[in-house]
CSV table of C-alpha atoms and ligand atoms in Angstrom, one decimal:
chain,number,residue,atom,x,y,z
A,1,UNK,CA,-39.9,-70.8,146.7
A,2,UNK,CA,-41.5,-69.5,143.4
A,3,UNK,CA,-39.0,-71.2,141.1
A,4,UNK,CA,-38.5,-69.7,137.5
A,5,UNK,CA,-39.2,-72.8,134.9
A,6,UNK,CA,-36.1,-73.9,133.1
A,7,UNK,CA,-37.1,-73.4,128.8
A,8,UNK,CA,-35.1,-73.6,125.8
A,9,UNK,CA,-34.9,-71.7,122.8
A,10,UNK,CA,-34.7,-72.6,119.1
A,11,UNK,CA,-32.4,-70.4,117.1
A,12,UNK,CA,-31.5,-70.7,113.4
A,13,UNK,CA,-28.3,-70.9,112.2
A,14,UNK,CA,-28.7,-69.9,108.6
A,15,UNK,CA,-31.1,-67.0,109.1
A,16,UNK,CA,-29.5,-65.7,112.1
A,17,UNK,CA,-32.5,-65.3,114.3
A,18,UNK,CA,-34.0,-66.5,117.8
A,19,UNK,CA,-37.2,-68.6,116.4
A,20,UNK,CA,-38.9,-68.1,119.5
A,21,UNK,CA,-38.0,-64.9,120.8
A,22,UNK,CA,-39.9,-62.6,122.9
A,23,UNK,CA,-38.4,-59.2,121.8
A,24,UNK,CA,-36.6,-57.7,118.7
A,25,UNK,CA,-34.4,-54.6,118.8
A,26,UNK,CA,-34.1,-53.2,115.4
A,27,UNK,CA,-31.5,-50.5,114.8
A,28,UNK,CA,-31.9,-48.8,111.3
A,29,UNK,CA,-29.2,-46.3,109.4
A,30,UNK,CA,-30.9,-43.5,111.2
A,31,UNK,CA,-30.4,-44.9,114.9
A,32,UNK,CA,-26.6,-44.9,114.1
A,33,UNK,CA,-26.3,-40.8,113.7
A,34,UNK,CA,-23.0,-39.6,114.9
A,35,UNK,CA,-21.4,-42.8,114.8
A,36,UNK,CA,-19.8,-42.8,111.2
A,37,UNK,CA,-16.9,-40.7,110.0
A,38,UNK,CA,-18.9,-39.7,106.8
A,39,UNK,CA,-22.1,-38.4,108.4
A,40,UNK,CA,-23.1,-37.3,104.6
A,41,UNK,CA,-22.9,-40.9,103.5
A,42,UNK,CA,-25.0,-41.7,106.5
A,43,UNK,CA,-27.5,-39.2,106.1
A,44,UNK,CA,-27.8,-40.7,102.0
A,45,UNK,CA,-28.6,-43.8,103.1
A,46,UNK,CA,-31.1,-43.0,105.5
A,47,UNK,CA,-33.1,-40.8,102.7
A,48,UNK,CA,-32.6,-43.7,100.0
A,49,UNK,CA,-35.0,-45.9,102.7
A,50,UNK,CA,-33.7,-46.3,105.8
A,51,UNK,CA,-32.0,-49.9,106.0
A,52,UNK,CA,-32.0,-51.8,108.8
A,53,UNK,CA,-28.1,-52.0,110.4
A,54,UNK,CA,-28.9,-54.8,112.7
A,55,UNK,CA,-31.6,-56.6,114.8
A,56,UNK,CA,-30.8,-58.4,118.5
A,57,UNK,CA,-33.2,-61.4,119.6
A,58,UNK,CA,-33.9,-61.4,123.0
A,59,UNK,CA,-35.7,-63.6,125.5
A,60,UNK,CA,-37.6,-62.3,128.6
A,61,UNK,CA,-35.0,-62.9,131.2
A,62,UNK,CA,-35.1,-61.1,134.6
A,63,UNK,CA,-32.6,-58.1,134.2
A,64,UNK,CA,-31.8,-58.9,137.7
A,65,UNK,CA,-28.7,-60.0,139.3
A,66,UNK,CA,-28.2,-63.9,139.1
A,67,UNK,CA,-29.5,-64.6,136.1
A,68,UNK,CA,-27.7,-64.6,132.8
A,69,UNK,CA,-29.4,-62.6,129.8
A,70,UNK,CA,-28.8,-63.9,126.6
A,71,UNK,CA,-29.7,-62.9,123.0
A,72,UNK,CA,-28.7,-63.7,118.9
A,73,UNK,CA,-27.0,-60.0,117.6
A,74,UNK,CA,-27.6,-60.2,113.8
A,75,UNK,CA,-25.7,-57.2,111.9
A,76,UNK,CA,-26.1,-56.7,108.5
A,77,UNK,CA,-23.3,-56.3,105.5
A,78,UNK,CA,-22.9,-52.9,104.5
A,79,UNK,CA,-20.6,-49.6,104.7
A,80,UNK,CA,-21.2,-46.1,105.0
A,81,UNK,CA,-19.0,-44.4,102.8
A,82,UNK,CA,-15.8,-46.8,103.4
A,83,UNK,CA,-17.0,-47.2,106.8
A,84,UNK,CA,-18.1,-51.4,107.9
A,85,UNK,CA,-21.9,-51.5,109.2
A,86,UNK,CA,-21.7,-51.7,113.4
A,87,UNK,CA,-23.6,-51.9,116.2
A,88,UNK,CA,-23.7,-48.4,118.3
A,89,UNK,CA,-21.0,-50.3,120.6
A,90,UNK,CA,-22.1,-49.2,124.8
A,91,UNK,CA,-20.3,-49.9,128.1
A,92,UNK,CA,-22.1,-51.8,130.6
A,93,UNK,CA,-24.0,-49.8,133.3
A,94,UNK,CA,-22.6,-52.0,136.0
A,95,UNK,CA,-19.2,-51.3,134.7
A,96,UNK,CA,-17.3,-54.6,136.4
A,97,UNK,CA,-20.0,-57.5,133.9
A,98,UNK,CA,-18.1,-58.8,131.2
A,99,UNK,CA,-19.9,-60.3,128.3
A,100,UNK,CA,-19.6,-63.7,126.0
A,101,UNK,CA,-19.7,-63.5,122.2
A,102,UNK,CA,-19.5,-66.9,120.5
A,103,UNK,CA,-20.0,-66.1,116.6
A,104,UNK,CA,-22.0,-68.2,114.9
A,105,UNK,CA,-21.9,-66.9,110.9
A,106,UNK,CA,-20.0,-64.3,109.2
A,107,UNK,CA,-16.9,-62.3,110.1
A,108,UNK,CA,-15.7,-58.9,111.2
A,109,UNK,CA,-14.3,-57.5,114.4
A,110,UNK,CA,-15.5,-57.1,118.3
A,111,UNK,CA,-13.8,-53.7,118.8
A,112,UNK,CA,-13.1,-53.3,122.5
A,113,UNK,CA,-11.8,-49.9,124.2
A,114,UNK,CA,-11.4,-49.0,127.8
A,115,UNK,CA,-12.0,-45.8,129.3
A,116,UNK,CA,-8.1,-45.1,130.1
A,117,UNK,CA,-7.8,-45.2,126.0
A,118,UNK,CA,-6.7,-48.7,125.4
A,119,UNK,CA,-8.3,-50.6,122.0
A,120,UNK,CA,-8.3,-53.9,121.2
A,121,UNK,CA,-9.9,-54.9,117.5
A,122,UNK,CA,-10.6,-58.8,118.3
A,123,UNK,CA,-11.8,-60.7,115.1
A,124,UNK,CA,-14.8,-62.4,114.8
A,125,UNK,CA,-15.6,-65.6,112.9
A,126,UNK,CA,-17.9,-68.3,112.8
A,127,UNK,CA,-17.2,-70.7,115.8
A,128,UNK,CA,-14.7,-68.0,117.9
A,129,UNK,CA,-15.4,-66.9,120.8
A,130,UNK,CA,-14.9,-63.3,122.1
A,131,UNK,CA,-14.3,-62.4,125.6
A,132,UNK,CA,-15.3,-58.6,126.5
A,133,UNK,CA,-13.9,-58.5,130.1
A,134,UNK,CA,-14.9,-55.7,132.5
A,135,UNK,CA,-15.5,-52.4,132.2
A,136,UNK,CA,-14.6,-52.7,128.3
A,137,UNK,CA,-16.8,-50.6,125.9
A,138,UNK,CA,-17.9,-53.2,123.3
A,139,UNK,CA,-18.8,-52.9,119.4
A,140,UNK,CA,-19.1,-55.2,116.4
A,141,UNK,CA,-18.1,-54.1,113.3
A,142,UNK,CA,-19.5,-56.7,110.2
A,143,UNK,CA,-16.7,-56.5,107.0
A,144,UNK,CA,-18.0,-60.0,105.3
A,145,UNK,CA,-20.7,-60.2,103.0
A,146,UNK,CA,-23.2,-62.0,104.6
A,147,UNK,CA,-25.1,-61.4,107.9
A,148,UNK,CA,-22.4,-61.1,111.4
A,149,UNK,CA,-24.1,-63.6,113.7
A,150,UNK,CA,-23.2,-63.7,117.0
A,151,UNK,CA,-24.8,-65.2,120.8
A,152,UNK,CA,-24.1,-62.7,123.3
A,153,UNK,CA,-24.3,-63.7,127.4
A,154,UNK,CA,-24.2,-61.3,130.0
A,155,UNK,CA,-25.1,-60.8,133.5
A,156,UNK,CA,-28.9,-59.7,134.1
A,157,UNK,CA,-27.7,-56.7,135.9
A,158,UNK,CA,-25.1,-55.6,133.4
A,159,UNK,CA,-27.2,-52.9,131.9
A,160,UNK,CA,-26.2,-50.4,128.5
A,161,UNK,CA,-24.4,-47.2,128.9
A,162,UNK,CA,-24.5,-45.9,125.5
A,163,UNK,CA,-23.9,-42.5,126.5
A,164,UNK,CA,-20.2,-42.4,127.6
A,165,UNK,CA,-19.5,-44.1,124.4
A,166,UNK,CA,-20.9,-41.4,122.1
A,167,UNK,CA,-19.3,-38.9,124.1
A,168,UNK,CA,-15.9,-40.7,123.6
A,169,UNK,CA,-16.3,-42.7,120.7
A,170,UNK,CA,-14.4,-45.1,119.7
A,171,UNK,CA,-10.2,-44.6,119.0
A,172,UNK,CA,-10.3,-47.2,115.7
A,173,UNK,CA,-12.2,-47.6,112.9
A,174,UNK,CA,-12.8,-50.4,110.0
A,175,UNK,CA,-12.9,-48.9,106.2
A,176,UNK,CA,-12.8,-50.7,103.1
A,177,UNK,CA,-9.9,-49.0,100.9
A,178,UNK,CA,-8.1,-49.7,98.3
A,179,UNK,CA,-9.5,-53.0,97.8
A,180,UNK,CA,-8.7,-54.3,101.9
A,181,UNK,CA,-10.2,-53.9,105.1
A,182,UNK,CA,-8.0,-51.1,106.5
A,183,UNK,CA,-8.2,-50.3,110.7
A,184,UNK,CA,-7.4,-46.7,111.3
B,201,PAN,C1,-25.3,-57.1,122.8
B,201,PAN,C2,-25.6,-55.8,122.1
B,201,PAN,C3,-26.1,-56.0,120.6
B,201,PAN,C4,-26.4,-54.7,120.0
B,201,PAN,O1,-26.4,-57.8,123.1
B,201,PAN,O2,-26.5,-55.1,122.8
B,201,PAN,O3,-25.1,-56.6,119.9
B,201,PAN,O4,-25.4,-53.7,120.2
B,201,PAN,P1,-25.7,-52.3,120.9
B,201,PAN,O5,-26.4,-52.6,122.2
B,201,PAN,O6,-24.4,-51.6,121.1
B,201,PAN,O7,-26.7,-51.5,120.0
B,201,PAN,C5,-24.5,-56.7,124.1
B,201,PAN,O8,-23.4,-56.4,124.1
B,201,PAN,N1,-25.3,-56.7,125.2
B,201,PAN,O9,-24.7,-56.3,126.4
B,202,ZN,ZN1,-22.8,-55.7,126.1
């Protein structure tokens, strides 16, 4: 048998990153097109430079069924217009993987929504655990002030579907307004 060797990763708390990671994702205001209400406040940001929305930390697992991929999700603070910073939110490919998200800094929402129209807005806080069961659409949605730090696990074979999501997009949103996070 050709065994895979065991290893361990070093991640930082404070920073929010994977020390030792063998990939970074980096998802900037202009990735996120199409998924803000105020696509003029989005399209201002990207012009006044382009910040970066949020950067995943992965290690090279297999993608493969059995194994367990794993990665730190680090989303910035921010809004667009009144909108909260997110991540682009997908489905998994393999529809029936659920996912782990144990928050590790920061607050906001996992915003979950099924294809049949249900929505669930779970919040997210330093040492809670989220739960995104099958075939839930996921996305999190940062409203603190500091960096929304989360570990995600999954199964290797879970894959991203992010097209059905921007076809549907999601039923809620989270806006600042009138001084309080407000989900419409
Ligand atoms: C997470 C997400 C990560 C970034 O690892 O991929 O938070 O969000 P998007 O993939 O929606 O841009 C996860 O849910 N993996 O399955
Ligand atoms: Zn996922």
């Amino acid at each position: 048998m050709d065994y895979m060797q065991p290893f361990g990763v070093d991640i930082d708390l404070v920073e929010g990153v994977m020390r030792d990671h063998d990939r970074v994702v980096v998802r900037r205001a202009s990735a996120m097109l199409g998924h803000y209400a105020d696509g003029a406040a989005l399209q201002a940001l990207i012009d006044a430079g382009d910040p970066v929305h949020y950067e995943v930390f992965e290690k090279a697992v297999p993608a493969e069924y059995g194994h367990l991929l794993f990665c730190i999700s680090k989303l910035y603070p921010g809004r667009v217009g009144d909108e909260y910073f997110m991540t682009k939110g997908h489905y998994h490919t393999v529809a029936e993987t659920a996912e782990v998200y144990l928050c590790l800094r920061g607050k906001g929402y996992m915003l979950m929504k099924t294809a049949e129209g249900g929505c669930v807005p779970a919040p997210m806080a330093r040492n809670r655990l989220v739960y995104v069961p099958p075939y839930w659409a996921h996305r999190s949605i940062n409203t603190g002030d500091e960096p929304l730090i989360s570990l995600c696990i999954y199964p290797g074979d879970a894959g991203h579907n992010y097209g059905d999501i921007e076809r549907e997009g999601f039923p809620k949103r989270v806006f600042f307004r009138g001084g309080q996070e407000v989900i419409a």
